Short mmCIF file of C-alpha atoms in Angstrom, two decimals:
data_model
loop_
_atom_site.label_atom_id
_atom_site.label_comp_id
_atom_site.label_asym_id
_atom_site.label_seq_id
_atom_site.Cartn_x
_atom_site.Cartn_y
_atom_site.Cartn_z
CA MET A 1 9.70 0.95 1.76
CA GLY A 2 10.09 4.48 3.61
CA HIS A 3 13.01 6.48 2.83
CA MET A 4 12.89 7.10 6.89
CA ASP A 5 12.06 3.31 7.45
CA ASN A 6 15.69 2.55 6.01
CA TRP A 7 17.50 4.96 7.91
CA LEU A 8 16.13 3.36 11.22
CA LEU A 9 17.26 0.17 10.45
CA TYR A 10 20.63 1.23 9.35
CA LEU A 11 21.05 3.13 12.73
CA LEU A 12 19.35 0.06 14.42
CA ILE A 13 22.05 -2.52 12.71
CA VAL A 14 25.00 0.10 13.75
CA ALA A 15 23.98 0.49 17.30
CA ALA A 16 22.82 -3.42 17.65
CA ILE A 17 26.23 -4.54 16.33
CA GLY A 18 28.08 -2.06 18.60
CA ILE A 19 26.27 -3.22 21.62
CA GLY A 20 27.15 -6.81 20.63
CA TRP A 21 31.14 -5.71 20.05
CA TRP A 22 30.97 -3.54 23.73
CA LEU A 23 29.10 -6.59 25.45
CA ARG A 24 31.67 -9.16 24.34
CA GLY A 25 34.57 -6.76 24.92
CA ARG A 26 32.83 -6.12 28.57
CA GLU A 27 33.13 -10.36 29.15
CA ARG A 28 36.99 -9.95 28.13
CA VAL A 29 38.24 -7.09 30.60
CA LYS A 30 41.77 -8.46 30.29
CA GLN A 31 41.85 -9.20 26.47
CA PRO A 32 42.74 -6.48 23.53
CA GLU A 33 39.62 -5.01 22.60
CA THR A 34 38.54 -6.78 18.93
CA VAL A 35 35.70 -7.09 16.87
CA GLY A 36 34.55 -9.75 14.91
CA PRO A 37 34.56 -9.86 11.42
CA ASN A 38 30.57 -9.59 11.07
CA TYR A 39 31.15 -6.34 12.81
CA TYR A 40 32.62 -4.91 9.83
CA ASN A 41 31.50 -6.63 7.18
CA GLY A 42 28.48 -4.96 9.02
CA LEU A 43 29.48 -1.28 8.18
CA ASN A 44 30.67 -2.47 5.03
CA PHE A 45 27.08 -3.46 3.66
CA LEU A 46 25.94 -0.46 5.48
CA LEU A 47 27.83 1.82 3.35
CA ASN A 48 27.38 0.07 0.25
CA GLU A 49 23.53 -0.25 0.73
CA GLU A 50 22.96 -3.60 1.19
CA PRO A 51 20.79 -3.78 4.76
CA ASP A 52 19.73 -7.24 3.79
CA ARG A 53 23.17 -8.81 4.15
CA ALA A 54 23.89 -5.80 6.64
CA VAL A 55 20.83 -7.58 8.67
CA SER A 56 22.31 -11.16 8.18
CA ALA A 57 25.91 -9.42 9.80
CA PHE A 58 23.58 -8.50 12.53
CA ILE A 59 22.34 -11.46 13.50
CA GLU A 60 25.51 -13.35 13.48
CA GLU A 61 27.52 -10.66 15.67
CA LEU A 62 25.20 -9.86 18.00
CA ASP A 63 24.56 -12.58 20.78
CA VAL A 64 20.98 -13.04 22.13
CA ASN A 65 20.51 -12.70 25.67
CA GLN A 66 18.48 -10.84 27.95
CA ASP A 67 20.77 -7.18 27.36
CA THR A 68 20.20 -7.79 23.71
CA LEU A 69 16.62 -9.20 23.12
CA GLU A 70 15.07 -5.31 22.94
CA THR A 71 17.32 -4.53 20.41
CA HIS A 72 16.38 -7.86 18.36
CA LEU A 73 12.62 -7.42 18.73
CA ALA A 74 12.98 -3.87 17.68
CA LEU A 75 15.01 -4.98 14.43
CA GLY A 76 12.29 -7.71 14.13
CA GLY A 77 9.43 -5.35 14.38
CA LEU A 78 10.93 -2.61 11.98
CA LEU A 79 11.41 -5.58 9.39
CA ARG A 80 7.96 -6.45 10.13
CA ARG A 81 6.46 -3.06 9.31
CA ARG A 82 8.16 -2.80 6.23
CA GLY A 83 7.18 -5.59 5.03
CA GLU A 84 9.89 -7.71 4.96
CA ILE A 85 8.12 -10.19 7.05
CA GLU A 86 10.67 -13.39 6.05
CA LYS A 87 13.20 -11.49 7.69
CA ALA A 88 11.31 -10.69 10.66
CA VAL A 89 10.71 -14.38 10.71
CA ILE A 90 14.75 -15.37 10.58
CA VAL A 91 15.22 -12.77 13.50
CA HIS A 92 12.66 -14.02 16.07
CA GLU A 93 13.26 -17.99 14.96
CA ASN A 94 16.95 -17.01 15.74
CA ILE A 95 16.35 -15.37 19.12
CA LEU A 96 13.95 -18.78 20.22
CA SER A 97 16.88 -21.25 18.61
CA HIS A 98 19.83 -19.45 20.86
CA ALA A 99 18.66 -17.43 23.79
CA ARG A 100 18.17 -18.50 27.21
CA LEU A 101 15.77 -16.05 28.36
CA GLU A 102 13.18 -15.52 31.23
CA LYS A 103 9.85 -17.34 30.55
CA SER A 104 7.45 -14.11 30.04
CA ALA A 105 10.25 -12.86 27.59
CA MET A 106 10.66 -15.93 25.44
CA LEU A 107 6.59 -15.83 25.51
CA ASN A 108 6.72 -12.59 23.69
CA VAL A 109 9.06 -13.92 21.49
CA GLN A 110 6.90 -16.35 20.76
CA LEU A 111 3.73 -13.70 20.24
CA GLU A 112 6.03 -11.74 17.44
CA LEU A 113 6.24 -14.77 15.56
CA ALA A 114 2.77 -15.80 15.57
CA ARG A 115 2.27 -12.36 14.53
CA ASP A 116 4.98 -13.06 11.41
CA TYR A 117 3.42 -16.05 10.52
CA LEU A 118 0.04 -14.00 10.00
CA LEU A 119 1.52 -11.68 8.33
CA ALA A 120 3.43 -14.21 6.17
CA GLY A 121 -0.18 -16.09 4.98
CA LEU A 122 1.10 -19.00 7.30
CA LEU A 123 -2.23 -19.20 8.89
CA ASP A 124 -2.05 -23.00 9.97
CA ARG A 125 1.55 -21.86 11.84
CA ALA A 126 -0.25 -18.50 13.33
CA GLU A 127 -3.08 -20.41 14.76
CA GLU A 128 -1.03 -23.15 16.50
CA LEU A 129 1.19 -21.16 17.71
CA SER A 130 -1.48 -18.38 18.83
CA ILE A 131 -3.73 -21.37 20.65
CA THR A 132 -0.56 -22.58 22.51
CA LEU A 133 -0.10 -19.23 23.72
CA SER A 134 -3.78 -18.00 24.72
CA ARG A 135 -3.28 -21.56 27.33
CA GLU A 136 -0.70 -19.55 29.12
CA GLU A 137 -1.54 -17.12 32.04
CA GLY A 138 -0.66 -13.47 31.89
CA ASP A 139 -0.38 -10.57 29.71
CA THR A 140 0.29 -13.09 26.52
CA ARG A 141 -3.09 -14.46 26.53
CA GLN A 142 -5.30 -12.25 25.76
CA ALA A 143 -2.95 -10.86 23.00
CA ALA A 144 -2.18 -14.38 21.81
CA ARG A 145 -6.00 -14.56 21.00
CA ARG A 146 -6.14 -11.60 19.53
CA VAL A 147 -4.35 -13.30 16.19
CA THR A 148 -6.09 -16.01 16.30
CA LEU A 149 -9.12 -14.13 16.04
CA GLU A 150 -7.32 -12.54 13.02
CA VAL A 151 -6.76 -15.87 11.53
CA TYR A 152 -10.09 -16.79 11.96
CA GLU A 153 -11.42 -13.66 10.33
CA VAL A 154 -9.11 -14.39 7.08
CA GLU A 155 -10.13 -17.87 6.80
CA LYS A 156 -13.84 -16.79 7.39
CA GLU A 157 -14.18 -18.98 10.55
CA TRP A 158 -17.04 -17.38 11.49
CA GLU A 159 -18.20 -20.11 14.43
CA GLN A 160 -14.94 -20.21 15.70
CA ALA A 161 -14.23 -16.43 15.81
CA ILE A 162 -17.11 -16.35 17.68
CA GLU A 163 -16.50 -18.22 20.23
CA VAL A 164 -12.68 -16.47 20.76
CA ALA A 165 -14.14 -12.92 20.25
CA GLN A 166 -16.36 -13.92 23.82
CA LEU A 167 -13.38 -14.75 25.16
CA LEU A 168 -11.94 -11.41 24.29
CA ALA A 169 -15.14 -9.33 25.12
CA VAL A 170 -14.04 -8.22 28.57
CA GLY A 171 -13.70 -5.00 30.26
CA MET A 172 -13.12 -1.94 28.56
CA ASP A 173 -13.14 -3.86 25.33
CA SER A 174 -16.55 -5.75 25.80
CA GLU A 175 -18.18 -3.27 23.09
CA LYS A 176 -15.69 -3.71 20.36
CA TYR A 177 -15.87 -7.20 20.24
CA GLU A 178 -19.56 -7.26 21.11
CA LYS A 179 -19.91 -5.21 17.64
CA ALA A 180 -17.46 -7.67 15.98
CA ILE A 181 -19.67 -10.61 16.84
CA SER A 182 -22.35 -9.13 15.73
CA HIS A 183 -21.08 -8.70 12.50
CA TYR A 184 -19.61 -12.57 12.81
CA TYR A 185 -23.40 -13.68 12.43
CA CYS A 186 -23.92 -11.43 10.08
CA GLU A 187 -21.52 -13.03 7.85
CA ILE A 188 -22.84 -16.20 8.64
CA ALA A 189 -26.48 -14.74 7.82
CA SER A 190 -25.68 -13.31 4.50
CA ASP A 191 -24.20 -16.67 3.66
CA CYS A 192 -27.40 -18.40 4.61
CA LEU A 193 -29.62 -16.22 2.90
CA ALA A 194 -27.04 -17.11 -0.69
CA LYS A 195 -27.93 -20.60 0.09
CA LYS A 196 -31.78 -19.62 0.60
CA ASP A 197 -31.43 -21.48 3.86
CA PHE A 198 -33.80 -18.63 5.79
CA GLU A 199 -34.14 -20.26 8.95
CA CYS A 200 -30.50 -20.74 9.44
CA GLY A 201 -30.06 -16.65 8.55
CA ARG A 202 -32.96 -15.64 10.63
CA GLU A 203 -31.34 -17.49 13.61
CA ALA A 204 -28.13 -15.48 13.12
CA ILE A 205 -29.75 -12.38 12.64
CA ARG A 206 -31.16 -13.09 15.88
CA GLU A 207 -27.83 -13.53 17.40
CA ALA A 208 -26.43 -10.06 15.64
CA ILE A 209 -29.37 -8.00 16.94
CA GLY A 210 -28.90 -9.34 20.73
CA HIS A 211 -25.02 -8.51 20.39
CA ASN A 212 -25.29 -4.95 18.95
CA SER A 213 -29.11 -3.63 18.53
CA HIS A 214 -27.37 -0.86 16.36
CA ASN A 215 -26.25 -2.50 13.57
CA ALA A 216 -27.63 -1.21 10.50
CA ARG A 217 -26.48 -4.18 8.78
CA ALA A 218 -28.26 -6.58 10.47
CA SER A 219 -31.51 -4.66 9.47
CA LEU A 220 -30.23 -4.40 5.98
CA ILE A 221 -29.82 -8.47 5.96
CA LEU A 222 -33.42 -8.76 7.74
CA GLY A 223 -35.47 -7.03 5.31
CA GLN A 224 -33.27 -9.03 2.60
CA LEU A 225 -34.71 -11.90 3.83
CA ASP A 226 -38.24 -10.50 4.42
CA LEU A 227 -38.06 -9.55 0.98
CA ALA A 228 -36.97 -12.84 -0.22
CA GLU A 229 -39.70 -15.08 1.61
CA GLY A 230 -42.24 -12.56 0.56
CA PHE A 231 -43.04 -10.67 3.73
CA PHE A 232 -42.92 -7.32 2.06
CA GLU A 233 -44.34 -5.09 5.15
CA GLU A 234 -42.41 -7.14 7.48
CA ALA A 235 -38.80 -6.14 5.30
CA ILE A 236 -39.55 -2.13 4.85
CA SER A 237 -40.11 -2.27 8.90
CA ALA A 238 -36.59 -3.81 9.50
CA LEU A 239 -34.85 -1.66 6.27
CA MET A 240 -36.51 1.70 7.56
CA ARG A 241 -34.94 1.15 11.02
CA ILE A 242 -31.50 1.71 9.21
CA LYS A 243 -32.44 5.31 9.58
CA ASP A 244 -32.78 5.25 13.74
CA GLN A 245 -29.12 3.08 13.47
CA GLU A 246 -26.58 4.45 10.96
CA PRO A 247 -28.34 6.66 8.49
CA VAL A 248 -25.25 7.21 6.27
CA TYR A 249 -26.00 3.08 5.29
CA VAL A 250 -29.92 4.41 4.08
CA HIS A 251 -28.51 4.48 0.52
CA GLU A 252 -27.46 0.63 0.55
CA SER A 253 -31.21 -0.39 1.36
CA LEU A 254 -33.01 1.37 -1.32
CA GLU A 255 -32.88 -1.14 -3.91
CA ALA A 256 -34.65 -3.92 -1.63
CA LEU A 257 -36.66 -1.21 0.06
CA THR A 258 -38.64 0.58 -3.26
CA GLU A 259 -38.95 -3.12 -4.52
CA ALA A 260 -40.58 -4.37 -0.90
CA PHE A 261 -42.81 -0.87 -1.32
CA GLY A 262 -43.70 -2.18 -5.07
CA LYS A 263 -44.88 -5.70 -3.72
CA SER A 264 -46.79 -4.53 -0.90
CA ASP A 265 -50.34 -3.03 -0.34
CA LEU A 266 -48.59 0.11 1.45
CA PRO A 267 -48.87 3.56 -0.28
CA GLU A 268 -46.36 4.84 -2.17
CA GLN A 269 -46.24 8.31 -0.11
CA GLN A 270 -45.09 6.46 2.90
CA LEU A 271 -41.92 5.98 1.26
CA ARG A 272 -41.22 9.32 0.13
CA ASP A 273 -42.18 10.67 3.71
CA TYR A 274 -39.13 8.01 4.71
CA LEU A 275 -36.90 9.59 2.22
CA GLU A 276 -37.29 13.07 2.72
CA ALA A 277 -37.22 12.55 6.55
CA CYS A 278 -33.80 10.54 5.57
CA LEU A 279 -32.63 13.34 3.78
CA GLU A 280 -32.62 15.67 6.97
CA LEU A 281 -29.99 13.49 8.14
CA THR A 282 -27.98 12.88 5.47
CA PRO A 283 -27.53 14.84 1.64
CA SER A 284 -27.07 11.18 -0.20
CA ILE A 285 -27.58 11.68 -3.77
CA SER A 286 -28.74 8.28 -3.85
CA ILE A 287 -32.04 9.45 -2.04
CA VAL A 288 -32.73 12.15 -4.10
CA LEU A 289 -32.91 10.03 -7.23
CA SER A 290 -34.72 7.36 -5.69
CA LEU A 291 -37.61 10.31 -4.44
CA ALA A 292 -37.47 11.86 -8.04
CA THR A 293 -37.86 8.24 -9.59
CA SER A 294 -41.14 7.47 -7.11
CA MET A 295 -42.56 10.81 -8.33
CA ARG A 296 -41.42 10.89 -12.28
CA ASP A 297 -45.27 9.47 -13.27
CA GLU A 298 -47.02 12.00 -11.47
CA ILE A 299 -44.74 15.14 -11.89
CA GLY A 300 -42.97 14.49 -15.10
CA ASP A 301 -39.59 14.84 -16.64
CA GLU A 302 -39.50 18.69 -16.35
CA SER A 303 -40.25 18.62 -12.46
CA MET A 304 -38.25 16.13 -11.97
CA SER A 305 -34.93 17.57 -13.26
CA LYS A 306 -36.05 20.91 -11.56
CA TYR A 307 -35.91 18.83 -7.94
CA ILE A 308 -32.93 17.15 -8.77
CA ALA A 309 -31.27 20.60 -9.66
CA ASN A 310 -32.30 22.07 -6.29
CA HIS A 311 -30.85 19.47 -4.70
CA LEU A 312 -27.44 19.87 -6.73
CA LYS A 313 -27.27 23.75 -5.72
CA HIS A 314 -26.65 23.19 -2.24
CA ASN A 315 -25.13 19.55 -2.14
CA PRO A 316 -23.75 19.09 -5.98
CA THR A 317 -22.30 15.51 -6.94
CA ILE A 318 -21.41 14.41 -10.74
CA ARG A 319 -23.57 11.67 -9.68
CA GLY A 320 -26.72 13.88 -9.89
CA LEU A 321 -25.34 16.40 -12.53
CA THR A 322 -25.54 12.55 -14.89
CA GLN A 323 -29.06 11.94 -13.70
CA LEU A 324 -30.24 15.27 -14.79
CA ILE A 325 -28.47 15.00 -18.14
CA ASP A 326 -29.77 11.85 -18.64
CA LEU A 327 -33.44 13.47 -18.35
CA HIS A 328 -32.70 16.65 -20.72
CA VAL A 329 -31.23 13.94 -23.11
CA ASP A 330 -34.26 12.06 -23.46
CA ASN A 331 -36.13 15.41 -23.76
CA THR A 332 -33.85 16.70 -26.99
CA SER A 333 -32.86 15.95 -30.44
CA GLY A 334 -30.20 16.94 -32.96
CA VAL A 335 -26.96 18.86 -31.74
CA ALA A 336 -28.26 19.58 -28.63
CA LYS A 337 -28.44 15.74 -27.85
CA GLN A 338 -25.02 14.89 -28.72
CA ASN A 339 -23.59 17.65 -27.05
CA LEU A 340 -25.31 16.69 -23.61
CA THR A 341 -23.96 13.07 -24.33
CA ILE A 342 -20.47 14.49 -24.66
CA LEU A 343 -20.76 16.04 -21.20
CA ARG A 344 -22.40 13.13 -19.91
CA SER A 345 -19.27 11.19 -20.92
CA PHE A 346 -16.63 14.08 -19.40
CA ALA A 347 -18.83 13.99 -15.78
CA GLU A 348 -19.10 9.74 -16.01
CA ALA A 349 -14.87 10.21 -16.85
CA LEU A 350 -14.09 12.50 -13.92
CA VAL A 351 -15.47 9.81 -11.18
CA ALA A 352 -14.44 6.74 -12.80
CA ASP A 353 -11.95 5.81 -10.85
CA LYS A 354 -12.50 7.50 -7.64
CA PRO A 355 -13.50 5.85 -4.80
CA ALA A 356 -16.84 5.76 -3.46
CA TYR A 357 -16.20 4.62 0.01
CA ARG A 358 -13.57 5.65 2.48
CA CYS A 359 -12.54 3.79 5.83
CA GLN A 360 -13.22 6.30 8.91
CA GLY A 361 -10.43 4.67 11.01
CA CYS A 362 -7.38 4.40 8.46
CA GLY A 363 -8.42 5.71 5.56
CA PHE A 364 -8.55 3.02 2.90
CA GLU A 365 -10.63 3.70 0.11
CA GLY A 366 -12.61 1.43 -2.27
CA LYS A 367 -15.35 1.34 -5.27
CA LYS A 368 -17.14 -0.56 -3.03
CA LEU A 369 -18.78 -0.96 0.46
CA PHE A 370 -16.36 -3.60 2.73
CA TRP A 371 -18.48 -4.03 6.02
CA HIS A 372 -14.54 -5.64 7.30
CA CYS A 373 -11.96 -2.93 6.45
CA PRO A 374 -9.02 -5.00 4.58
CA SER A 375 -6.68 -2.43 5.94
CA CYS A 376 -7.32 -1.68 9.44
CA ARG A 377 -9.52 -4.52 10.01
CA ASP A 378 -12.06 -2.60 12.02
CA TRP A 379 -15.69 -3.72 11.16
CA ALA A 380 -18.55 -1.28 9.87
CA THR A 381 -15.98 2.07 10.04
CA ILE A 382 -15.67 2.29 5.76
CA LYS A 383 -18.58 5.20 4.84
CA PRO A 384 -19.92 6.49 1.69
CA ILE A 385 -17.81 9.49 0.60
CA PHE A 386 -20.08 12.75 0.60
CA GLY A 387 -19.37 15.55 -1.91
CA LEU A 388 -18.37 16.25 -5.49
CA GLU A 389 -17.58 13.20 -6.11
CA GLY A 390 -19.50 11.15 -3.78
CA GLU A 391 -22.90 10.86 -2.53
#
C-alpha cells in the first residue's frame, strides 16, 4: 500500500471523527460540548499508526445520515483502492444497516457494496446484488450491469456476458461493447476449436466478425479452423487479413500461415511477398526470421545470416541476435563454436525475465499474449513490445 494512501486514510478518519463530534454537538446546543470516547481512541490509534483500529473507532463514532454519507463512501472507496476489501465491505454494510437515506443514495451504496463483493471474489453475491440493482430505474442501472458483466467475464460465462453487453452497447459506449462482444464470441470459438466442434466455432466467428469486422483475433481463429479442417487456401486468406486489420498481431499467425502454405498448392513466393509487405508496416523480428527460414534452402546459411544481420542494423533485437549466433554456430567448430555458445547464453539471459507484451491502456506486462487484460479488463489492448528486448 502506498505512503500517500496511508496519509489520505489518516486525514479522512480525523476529519470524519471531527464531523461526527460537530454534528453531535450541533444537536445538543444547550449541553456542554463533549466528545465520545471513540474520538480519543481514534486519535490514539492514529498516533500509534494503527489505522485498522482507527477505522473501527470512526465507524462507531460517526453516525450514518445524509450529512455524513459522502464521508463514509469516501472511506469505503479508499479502503477498496488500498486492497482492503473486507474493511470496505464493513463500511458499506454499516451504512445500509444504520442509515435512513433517500432511495437514490441507498442504491448508490448498494452498488458500491456489489463492487466490493466482486473484488473480494464473492461472485455470487456480486451477481445477485448487481442484477437486482439493474432492475431499478435511473443511473444505477447501467453501472450495475457493468458489475454483472465483469462477474460473467471472471466466470467465463460468455453467453451471459453477451446478453448483458448488448444492453450496455448504446450511445457513446456502443463501439466499446461491440468490441467486447466480438471477443466473447472469439472465446466461444476458441473453446469449440479445442473440442473440434468446427460448426460451433464457425458460427461463433461469424458473430464475432459481425460485431467487429476489424477484429484480428477473429481472423486468426478462422484461419486455425480452416487449417484444422484441411481448407488450406481458405486458411491462408483468413490469416492474411490480419495485415490489414492489426498488423502488430501478424507474428501470432506465422506458425499457422507457414503450415497452411506448406500443405497448399500455392507458391511459396506468395508467402514471401506477403511477409515483405508486413515488414513495411511493422518491424517484427518474427517476420524477418520467417522470411529468412523460407529462403534458407535456396540462398544458404551465409546469405540468410546476412539478411538477418541487415535487418538487425536498423532494428536490433536480442532475439534476432540469438538466431544469428545459431547460424554461425552451425557453421563453426572448436573454440569459436564454444565462444559463440557462451555468447548465446548471455544473450538469452538478458531477455529471460523480460516481458514480451504490454497493455497500451494500463501498462500491464507479461510473457504471453492475453486478449483480455488481467489488470484493466479491456480487450485487445495488449500488444507485442518492440525494441531491443522484444519483437
